[in-house]
mmCIF file of C-alpha atoms in Angstrom:
data_model
loop_
_atom_site.group_PDB
_atom_site.id
_atom_site.type_symbol
_atom_site.label_atom_id
_atom_site.label_comp_id
_atom_site.label_asym_id
_atom_site.label_seq_id
_atom_site.Cartn_x
_atom_site.Cartn_y
_atom_site.Cartn_z
ATOM 1 C CA MET A 1 153.581 102.360 104.923
ATOM 2 C CA ILE A 2 153.457 102.554 108.717
ATOM 3 C CA ALA A 3 150.587 104.710 109.930
ATOM 4 C CA ARG A 4 151.757 108.072 111.173
ATOM 5 C CA ASN A 5 151.662 108.317 114.948
ATOM 6 C CA LEU A 6 149.461 111.332 115.504
ATOM 7 C CA LEU A 7 150.024 111.138 119.206
ATOM 8 C CA GLY A 8 153.530 112.412 118.705
ATOM 9 C CA LEU A 9 151.863 115.730 117.949
ATOM 10 C CA ALA A 10 149.043 115.695 120.475
ATOM 11 C CA SER A 11 147.231 113.291 122.743
ATOM 12 C CA PHE A 12 143.776 112.097 121.866
ATOM 13 C CA ALA A 13 142.569 114.271 124.727
ATOM 14 C CA ALA A 14 142.931 117.121 122.251
ATOM 15 C CA ILE A 15 140.470 115.323 120.006
ATOM 16 C CA ALA A 16 138.091 114.964 122.909
ATOM 17 C CA LEU A 17 138.310 118.710 123.504
ATOM 18 C CA SER A 18 137.466 119.340 119.857
ATOM 19 C CA LEU A 19 134.190 117.475 120.128
ATOM 20 C CA SER A 20 132.332 120.590 121.209
ATOM 21 C CA SER A 21 132.805 122.053 117.730
ATOM 22 C CA PRO A 22 131.646 120.752 114.329
ATOM 23 C CA VAL A 23 134.921 121.918 112.761
ATOM 24 C CA TRP A 24 137.260 118.956 112.280
ATOM 25 C CA ALA A 25 140.992 118.716 112.029
ATOM 26 C CA SER A 26 141.669 117.929 108.388
ATOM 27 C CA GLY A 27 144.389 115.439 109.210
ATOM 28 C CA GLY A 28 144.437 112.366 111.339
ATOM 29 C CA GLY A 29 144.577 108.739 110.504
ATOM 30 C CA GLY A 30 147.454 109.645 108.264
ATOM 31 C CA GLY A 31 148.990 112.683 109.833
ATOM 32 C CA GLY A 32 148.211 116.355 109.838
ATOM 33 C CA MET A 33 146.436 116.624 113.176
ATOM 34 C CA GLY A 34 146.119 120.272 113.983
ATOM 35 C CA GLY A 35 146.124 121.271 110.305
ATOM 36 C CA MET A 36 143.616 123.464 108.535
ATOM 37 C CA PRO A 37 140.086 122.479 109.537
ATOM 38 C CA SER A 38 137.455 121.454 107.059
ATOM 39 C CA MET A 39 135.421 124.340 105.772
ATOM 40 C CA GLU A 40 132.523 122.038 104.950
ATOM 41 C CA ALA A 41 131.415 121.084 108.447
ATOM 42 C CA PRO A 42 128.183 119.102 108.711
ATOM 43 C CA GLN A 43 125.022 120.648 110.082
ATOM 44 C CA TYR A 44 125.275 118.364 113.085
ATOM 45 C CA ASP A 45 128.468 117.490 114.890
ATOM 46 C CA PRO A 46 128.020 113.700 114.920
ATOM 47 C CA VAL A 47 130.453 113.166 117.787
ATOM 48 C CA VAL A 48 128.636 115.604 120.072
ATOM 49 C CA GLU A 49 125.255 114.219 119.018
ATOM 50 C CA TYR A 50 126.510 110.679 119.662
ATOM 51 C CA GLN A 51 127.671 111.571 123.161
ATOM 52 C CA ASN A 52 124.378 113.343 123.841
ATOM 53 C CA GLY A 53 122.589 110.186 122.750
ATOM 54 C CA ILE A 54 124.682 108.019 125.056
ATOM 55 C CA ALA A 55 123.910 110.344 127.964
ATOM 56 C CA ALA A 56 120.207 110.191 127.117
ATOM 57 C CA LEU A 57 120.308 106.384 127.005
ATOM 58 C CA LYS A 58 121.986 106.262 130.395
ATOM 59 C CA GLY A 59 119.333 108.610 131.760
ATOM 60 C CA GLY A 60 116.485 106.581 130.305
ATOM 61 C CA ASP A 61 115.388 109.404 127.987
ATOM 62 C CA TYR A 62 114.919 107.207 124.939
ATOM 63 C CA LYS A 63 113.056 109.807 122.906
ATOM 64 C CA ALA A 64 115.971 112.235 123.220
ATOM 65 C CA ALA A 65 118.424 109.433 122.468
ATOM 66 C CA GLU A 66 116.487 108.559 119.320
ATOM 67 C CA ARG A 67 116.640 112.186 118.192
ATOM 68 C CA ASP A 68 120.363 112.473 118.897
ATOM 69 C CA PHE A 69 121.285 109.265 117.081
ATOM 70 C CA ASP A 70 119.069 110.294 114.187
ATOM 71 C CA HIS A 71 121.227 113.416 113.906
ATOM 72 C CA VAL A 72 124.354 111.253 113.878
ATOM 73 C CA LEU A 73 122.912 109.071 111.143
ATOM 74 C CA ASP A 74 122.026 112.141 109.080
ATOM 75 C CA VAL A 75 125.776 112.699 108.748
ATOM 76 C CA ALA A 76 127.077 109.121 108.970
ATOM 77 C CA PRO A 77 124.239 106.827 107.845
ATOM 78 C CA LYS A 78 126.420 103.709 107.774
ATOM 79 C CA ASN A 79 128.050 104.074 111.169
ATOM 80 C CA ALA A 80 127.536 100.721 112.873
ATOM 81 C CA ASP A 81 127.831 102.101 116.401
ATOM 82 C CA ALA A 82 125.212 104.777 115.793
ATOM 83 C CA LEU A 83 122.895 102.237 114.156
ATOM 84 C CA SER A 84 123.236 99.941 117.169
ATOM 85 C CA MET A 85 122.600 102.772 119.605
ATOM 86 C CA MET A 86 119.524 103.790 117.653
ATOM 87 C CA GLY A 87 118.374 100.210 118.074
ATOM 88 C CA LEU A 88 118.805 100.527 121.831
ATOM 89 C CA ALA A 89 116.834 103.774 121.832
ATOM 90 C CA LYS A 90 114.026 102.113 119.871
ATOM 91 C CA SER A 91 114.079 99.158 122.242
ATOM 92 C CA GLY A 92 113.913 101.472 125.243
ATOM 93 C CA LYS A 93 110.761 103.017 123.794
ATOM 94 C CA GLY A 94 109.260 99.568 123.330
ATOM 95 C CA ASP A 95 109.624 99.572 119.546
ATOM 96 C CA LEU A 96 111.237 96.149 119.223
ATOM 97 C CA LYS A 97 110.540 95.822 115.499
ATOM 98 C CA GLY A 98 112.237 99.149 114.912
ATOM 99 C CA ALA A 99 115.143 98.076 117.105
ATOM 100 C CA GLN A 100 115.519 94.850 115.130
ATOM 101 C CA ARG A 101 115.789 96.771 111.863
ATOM 102 C CA PHE A 102 118.577 98.974 113.189
ATOM 103 C CA TYR A 103 120.558 96.047 114.609
ATOM 104 C CA GLU A 104 120.263 94.318 111.241
ATOM 105 C CA ARG A 105 121.461 97.451 109.466
ATOM 106 C CA ALA A 106 124.429 97.689 111.828
ATOM 107 C CA LEU A 107 125.425 94.107 111.046
ATOM 108 C CA LYS A 108 125.232 94.759 107.313
ATOM 109 C CA VAL A 109 127.821 97.484 107.817
ATOM 110 C CA ASP A 110 129.969 95.540 110.287
ATOM 111 C CA PRO A 111 129.165 91.816 110.623
ATOM 112 C CA GLN A 112 131.786 91.541 113.371
ATOM 113 C CA GLN A 113 130.035 93.916 115.761
ATOM 114 C CA ILE A 114 129.262 91.930 118.899
ATOM 115 C CA LEU A 115 126.873 94.472 120.392
ATOM 116 C CA ALA A 116 124.538 94.519 117.400
ATOM 117 C CA ARG A 117 124.471 90.732 117.118
ATOM 118 C CA ARG A 118 123.868 90.345 120.833
ATOM 119 C CA GLU A 119 121.012 92.851 120.921
ATOM 120 C CA LEU A 120 119.515 91.486 117.702
ATOM 121 C CA ALA A 121 119.444 87.991 119.192
ATOM 122 C CA VAL A 122 117.923 89.244 122.447
ATOM 123 C CA THR A 123 115.286 91.197 120.506
ATOM 124 C CA LEU A 124 114.470 88.170 118.357
ATOM 125 C CA ALA A 125 114.023 86.096 121.505
ATOM 126 C CA LYS A 126 111.751 88.729 123.042
ATOM 127 C CA THR A 127 109.554 88.824 119.929
ATOM 128 C CA GLY A 128 109.067 85.063 119.703
ATOM 129 C CA GLN A 129 111.598 84.447 116.938
ATOM 130 C CA ALA A 130 113.564 81.806 118.823
ATOM 131 C CA ASP A 131 114.889 80.041 115.723
ATOM 132 C CA LYS A 132 116.451 83.231 114.413
ATOM 133 C CA ALA A 133 117.773 84.092 117.870
ATOM 134 C CA ASN A 134 119.434 80.685 118.068
ATOM 135 C CA THR A 135 121.064 81.293 114.690
ATOM 136 C CA GLU A 136 122.617 84.495 116.005
ATOM 137 C CA LEU A 137 123.636 82.695 119.192
ATOM 138 C CA ALA A 138 125.367 80.020 117.122
ATOM 139 C CA THR A 139 127.327 82.723 115.308
ATOM 140 C CA LEU A 140 128.463 84.196 118.614
ATOM 141 C CA LYS A 141 129.439 80.764 119.938
ATOM 142 C CA ALA A 142 131.431 79.991 116.798
ATOM 143 C CA ARG A 143 133.396 83.203 117.214
ATOM 144 C CA SER A 144 133.931 82.475 120.886
ATOM 145 C CA ASP A 145 135.168 78.958 120.130
ATOM 146 C CA ALA A 146 137.594 80.307 117.540
ATOM 147 C CA CYS A 147 138.775 82.871 120.057
ATOM 148 C CA ALA A 148 139.258 80.196 122.747
ATOM 149 C CA GLY A 149 139.265 82.841 125.451
ATOM 150 C CA SER A 150 142.466 84.426 124.190
ATOM 151 C CA CYS A 151 141.330 87.193 121.836
ATOM 152 C CA ALA A 152 140.581 90.810 122.709
ATOM 153 C CA ASP A 153 136.831 90.207 122.327
ATOM 154 C CA ALA A 154 136.691 87.143 124.590
ATOM 155 C CA ALA A 155 134.925 88.861 127.497
ATOM 156 C CA ASP A 156 132.402 90.626 125.248
ATOM 157 C CA LEU A 157 131.633 87.387 123.413
ATOM 158 C CA LYS A 158 131.045 85.540 126.682
ATOM 159 C CA ALA A 159 128.782 88.321 127.957
ATOM 160 C CA ALA A 160 126.840 88.281 124.682
ATOM 161 C CA ILE A 161 126.379 84.505 124.769
ATOM 162 C CA ASP A 162 125.195 84.659 128.379
ATOM 163 C CA ALA A 163 122.720 87.448 127.601
ATOM 164 C CA VAL A 164 121.225 85.686 124.582
ATOM 165 C CA SER A 165 121.031 82.368 126.418
ATOM 166 C CA ALA A 166 119.197 84.111 129.250
ATOM 167 C CA ALA A 167 116.772 85.746 126.819
ATOM 168 C CA LEU A 168 115.997 82.342 125.315
ATOM 169 C CA THR A 169 115.282 80.885 128.762
ATOM 170 C CA PRO A 170 111.764 81.815 129.912
ATOM 171 C CA SER A 171 112.713 81.783 133.587
ATOM 172 C CA ALA A 172 115.677 84.079 133.107
ATOM 173 C CA GLU A 173 115.714 87.794 132.490
ATOM 174 C CA ALA A 174 118.096 88.974 129.813
ATOM 175 C CA THR A 175 120.135 92.000 130.637
ATOM 176 C CA LYS A 176 119.299 95.056 128.583
ATOM 177 C CA SER A 177 122.822 95.785 127.480
ATOM 178 C CA PRO A 178 126.414 94.955 128.357
ATOM 179 C CA ALA A 179 128.085 97.025 131.047
ATOM 180 C CA SER A 180 130.744 98.120 128.559
ATOM 181 C CA LEU A 181 128.106 99.360 126.122
ATOM 182 C CA LEU A 182 127.593 102.776 127.629
ATOM 183 C CA LEU A 183 131.228 103.515 128.319
ATOM 184 C CA THR A 184 131.530 107.300 128.247
ATOM 185 C CA ASP A 185 134.739 107.996 130.124
ATOM 186 C CA PRO A 186 136.830 110.172 127.763
ATOM 187 C CA GLY A 187 139.971 108.977 129.516
ATOM 188 C CA ALA A 188 139.117 105.409 128.572
ATOM 189 C CA GLY A 189 138.581 106.546 124.990
ATOM 190 C CA ASP A 190 141.955 108.282 125.011
ATOM 191 C CA ARG A 191 143.667 105.152 126.292
ATOM 192 C CA SER A 192 141.983 102.988 123.671
ATOM 193 C CA TYR A 193 143.084 105.361 120.923
ATOM 194 C CA VAL A 194 146.654 105.575 122.202
ATOM 195 C CA ASP A 195 146.818 101.798 122.386
ATOM 196 C CA ALA A 196 145.366 101.455 118.884
ATOM 197 C CA VAL A 197 147.979 103.732 117.338
ATOM 198 C CA ARG A 198 150.738 101.788 119.086
ATOM 199 C CA LEU A 199 149.330 98.477 117.864
ATOM 200 C CA ILE A 200 148.957 99.746 114.305
ATOM 201 C CA ASN A 201 152.572 100.824 114.218
ATOM 202 C CA LEU A 202 153.513 97.349 115.466
ATOM 203 C CA GLY A 203 151.451 95.753 112.693
ATOM 204 C CA ARG A 204 149.034 94.154 115.175
ATOM 205 C CA TYR A 205 145.950 95.211 113.271
ATOM 206 C CA ASP A 206 143.378 92.853 114.781
ATOM 207 C CA GLN A 207 144.182 94.049 118.286
ATOM 208 C CA ALA A 208 144.248 97.635 117.053
ATOM 209 C CA LEU A 209 140.726 97.247 115.704
ATOM 210 C CA SER A 210 139.454 96.145 119.110
ATOM 211 C CA ALA A 211 141.049 99.200 120.698
ATOM 212 C CA LEU A 212 139.656 101.493 117.999
ATOM 213 C CA LYS A 213 136.160 100.115 118.498
ATOM 214 C CA GLY A 214 136.554 100.974 122.178
ATOM 215 C CA ALA A 215 137.471 104.544 121.265
ATOM 216 C CA GLN A 216 134.581 104.776 118.824
ATOM 217 C CA ALA A 217 132.137 103.553 121.464
ATOM 218 C CA VAL A 218 133.147 106.585 123.541
ATOM 219 C CA PHE A 219 133.560 109.277 120.906
ATOM 220 C CA GLY A 220 131.209 108.167 118.157
ATOM 221 C CA PRO A 221 132.015 108.632 114.452
ATOM 222 C CA HIS A 222 135.121 110.787 114.796
ATOM 223 C CA PRO A 223 136.868 110.939 111.400
ATOM 224 C CA ASP A 224 140.321 110.187 112.817
ATOM 225 C CA VAL A 225 139.055 107.015 114.485
ATOM 226 C CA LEU A 226 137.102 105.990 111.383
ATOM 227 C CA THR A 227 140.182 106.509 109.220
ATOM 228 C CA TYR A 228 142.323 104.309 111.432
ATOM 229 C CA ILE A 229 139.629 101.605 111.452
ATOM 230 C CA GLY A 230 139.692 101.730 107.665
ATOM 231 C CA TYR A 231 143.487 101.586 107.632
ATOM 232 C CA ALA A 232 143.652 98.542 109.927
ATOM 233 C CA ASN A 233 141.027 96.704 107.885
ATOM 234 C CA ARG A 234 142.877 97.531 104.684
ATOM 235 C CA LYS A 235 146.115 96.130 106.079
ATOM 236 C CA MET A 236 144.218 92.923 106.873
ATOM 237 C CA GLY A 237 143.009 92.684 103.265
ATOM 238 C CA ARG A 238 139.424 93.694 104.034
ATOM 239 C CA TYR A 239 139.236 96.227 101.236
ATOM 240 C CA ASP A 240 135.458 96.580 101.095
ATOM 241 C CA LEU A 241 135.244 97.238 104.827
ATOM 242 C CA ALA A 242 138.175 99.650 104.637
ATOM 243 C CA GLU A 243 136.404 101.585 101.904
ATOM 244 C CA THR A 244 133.263 101.755 104.038
ATOM 245 C CA TYR A 245 135.152 103.396 106.890
ATOM 246 C CA TYR A 246 137.094 105.782 104.648
ATOM 247 C CA ARG A 247 133.801 106.884 103.121
ATOM 248 C CA GLN A 248 132.317 107.353 106.582
ATOM 249 C CA ALA A 249 135.249 109.519 107.611
ATOM 250 C CA LEU A 250 134.885 111.649 104.489
ATOM 251 C CA SER A 251 131.128 111.975 104.952
ATOM 252 C CA VAL A 252 131.818 113.487 108.374
ATOM 253 C CA ALA A 253 134.844 115.568 107.300
ATOM 254 C CA PRO A 254 135.033 115.943 103.494
ATOM 255 C CA ASN A 255 138.471 117.604 103.628
ATOM 256 C CA HIS A 256 140.063 115.037 105.929
ATOM 257 C CA ARG A 257 143.576 114.644 104.552
ATOM 258 C CA GLY A 258 144.339 111.287 106.161
ATOM 259 C CA ALA A 259 141.156 109.629 104.918
ATOM 260 C CA THR A 260 141.645 111.103 101.442
ATOM 261 C CA GLU A 261 145.228 109.845 101.228
ATOM 262 C CA TYR A 262 144.462 106.369 102.537
ATOM 263 C CA TYR A 263 141.402 106.009 100.324
ATOM 264 C CA GLY A 264 143.606 106.932 97.373
ATOM 265 C CA GLU A 265 146.180 104.337 98.422
ATOM 266 C CA LEU A 266 143.428 101.733 98.606
ATOM 267 C CA MET A 267 142.450 102.629 95.053
ATOM 268 C CA VAL A 268 146.051 102.100 93.925
ATOM 269 C CA GLU A 269 146.070 98.689 95.596
ATOM 270 C CA ARG A 270 142.879 97.843 93.720
ATOM 271 C CA GLY A 271 144.286 99.042 90.402
ATOM 272 C CA ASP A 272 141.990 102.072 90.204
ATOM 273 C CA LEU A 273 144.616 104.647 89.266
ATOM 274 C CA ALA A 274 142.023 107.051 87.867
ATOM 275 C CA GLY A 275 140.249 107.087 91.212
ATOM 276 C CA ALA A 276 143.555 107.527 93.029
ATOM 277 C CA ARG A 277 144.435 110.503 90.829
ATOM 278 C CA HIS A 278 141.070 112.030 91.671
ATOM 279 C CA MET A 279 141.865 111.689 95.377
ATOM 280 C CA LEU A 280 145.293 113.236 94.742
ATOM 281 C CA ALA A 281 143.656 116.174 92.968
ATOM 282 C CA THR A 282 141.436 116.602 96.016
ATOM 283 C CA LEU A 283 144.489 116.655 98.279
ATOM 284 C CA ASP A 284 146.230 119.174 96.027
ATOM 285 C CA THR A 285 143.168 121.402 96.369
ATOM 286 C CA ILE A 286 142.975 120.988 100.142
ATOM 287 C CA CYS A 287 146.723 121.464 100.639
ATOM 288 C CA SER A 288 147.280 124.825 98.981
ATOM 289 C CA PHE A 289 150.965 124.804 99.902
ATOM 290 C CA GLY A 290 151.516 121.066 99.680
ATOM 291 C CA CYS A 291 151.317 118.410 102.382
ATOM 292 C CA ALA A 292 152.842 115.054 103.252
ATOM 293 C CA GLU A 293 149.606 113.218 102.456
ATOM 294 C CA ALA A 294 149.606 114.475 98.865
ATOM 295 C CA GLU A 295 153.270 113.613 98.350
ATOM 296 C CA ASP A 296 152.822 110.116 99.782
ATOM 297 C CA LEU A 297 149.837 109.408 97.547
ATOM 298 C CA ARG A 298 151.708 110.818 94.534
ATOM 299 C CA ARG A 299 154.506 108.305 95.160
ATOM 300 C CA TRP A 300 151.980 105.472 95.392
ATOM 301 C CA ILE A 301 150.495 106.457 92.042
ATOM 302 C CA ASP A 302 153.915 106.842 90.401
ATOM 303 C CA HIS A 303 154.986 103.372 91.565
ATOM 304 C CA GLY A 304 151.588 101.722 91.079
ATOM 305 C CA VAL A 305 152.106 100.038 94.454
ATOM 306 C CA GLN A 306 153.296 100.961 97.922
ATOM 307 C CA PRO A 307 156.605 102.816 97.385
#
């Protein structure tokens, strides 16, 4: 099924405007933007806390950044971006061991995250663990070689390799973080999201993921973005990673219709019809008067595959 283009209903700027409130749209990543909001909002709005943390990092207030990202992780403990940013906050305070732990946790969630691998390698170099830093550098170089300068991550990979190489060279000073790391322009986030939706509907999932990661770097763990990241990974056959992102979306917004539908579809693809029926029951509860997400998932279950 082609992902529903939410932007036909509203631009992602509307999402950006919603970040000041912990009440989420229950749709997204599968339609329904602007529907009934979740009535089970988290104590902390992780998107607002994430943006506060980014602002604190940019201002050099690492203690405040640590607090803000801790609030994000209270709601979304497996969000790779938040884990990486917490690592940067720890590093800014001089807690390199603490930073290393958070970068490692980020990579367990998303082994493809360039930022976490870059900063982990730089931290390892700074703490005298050159062998381990070189291992991370080799991983980055292997990805760069496979990319051959033509993939969406080419520039970030080159910057990461340069930074780690500098950190491993005693006479060179490694940069603290990539320039793109602290991107906070909402307009740039909007453009990344718009581009991602277009790419998803064209079936260009790898490129869509790069665009979605750009949006997430701006807006933090927004459930619509997380749901689309899960969807793109699922379409690429990365079921475990897709499940991780669907779960993250639902931890932030338990009544998110898009994440619930797509998670149910993933269960059908895996042969877990009982789990899919549970997700359908959840949708039937959320959608008191019916909704497209419930009907789509019902068809998946009836057919046992994508209808």
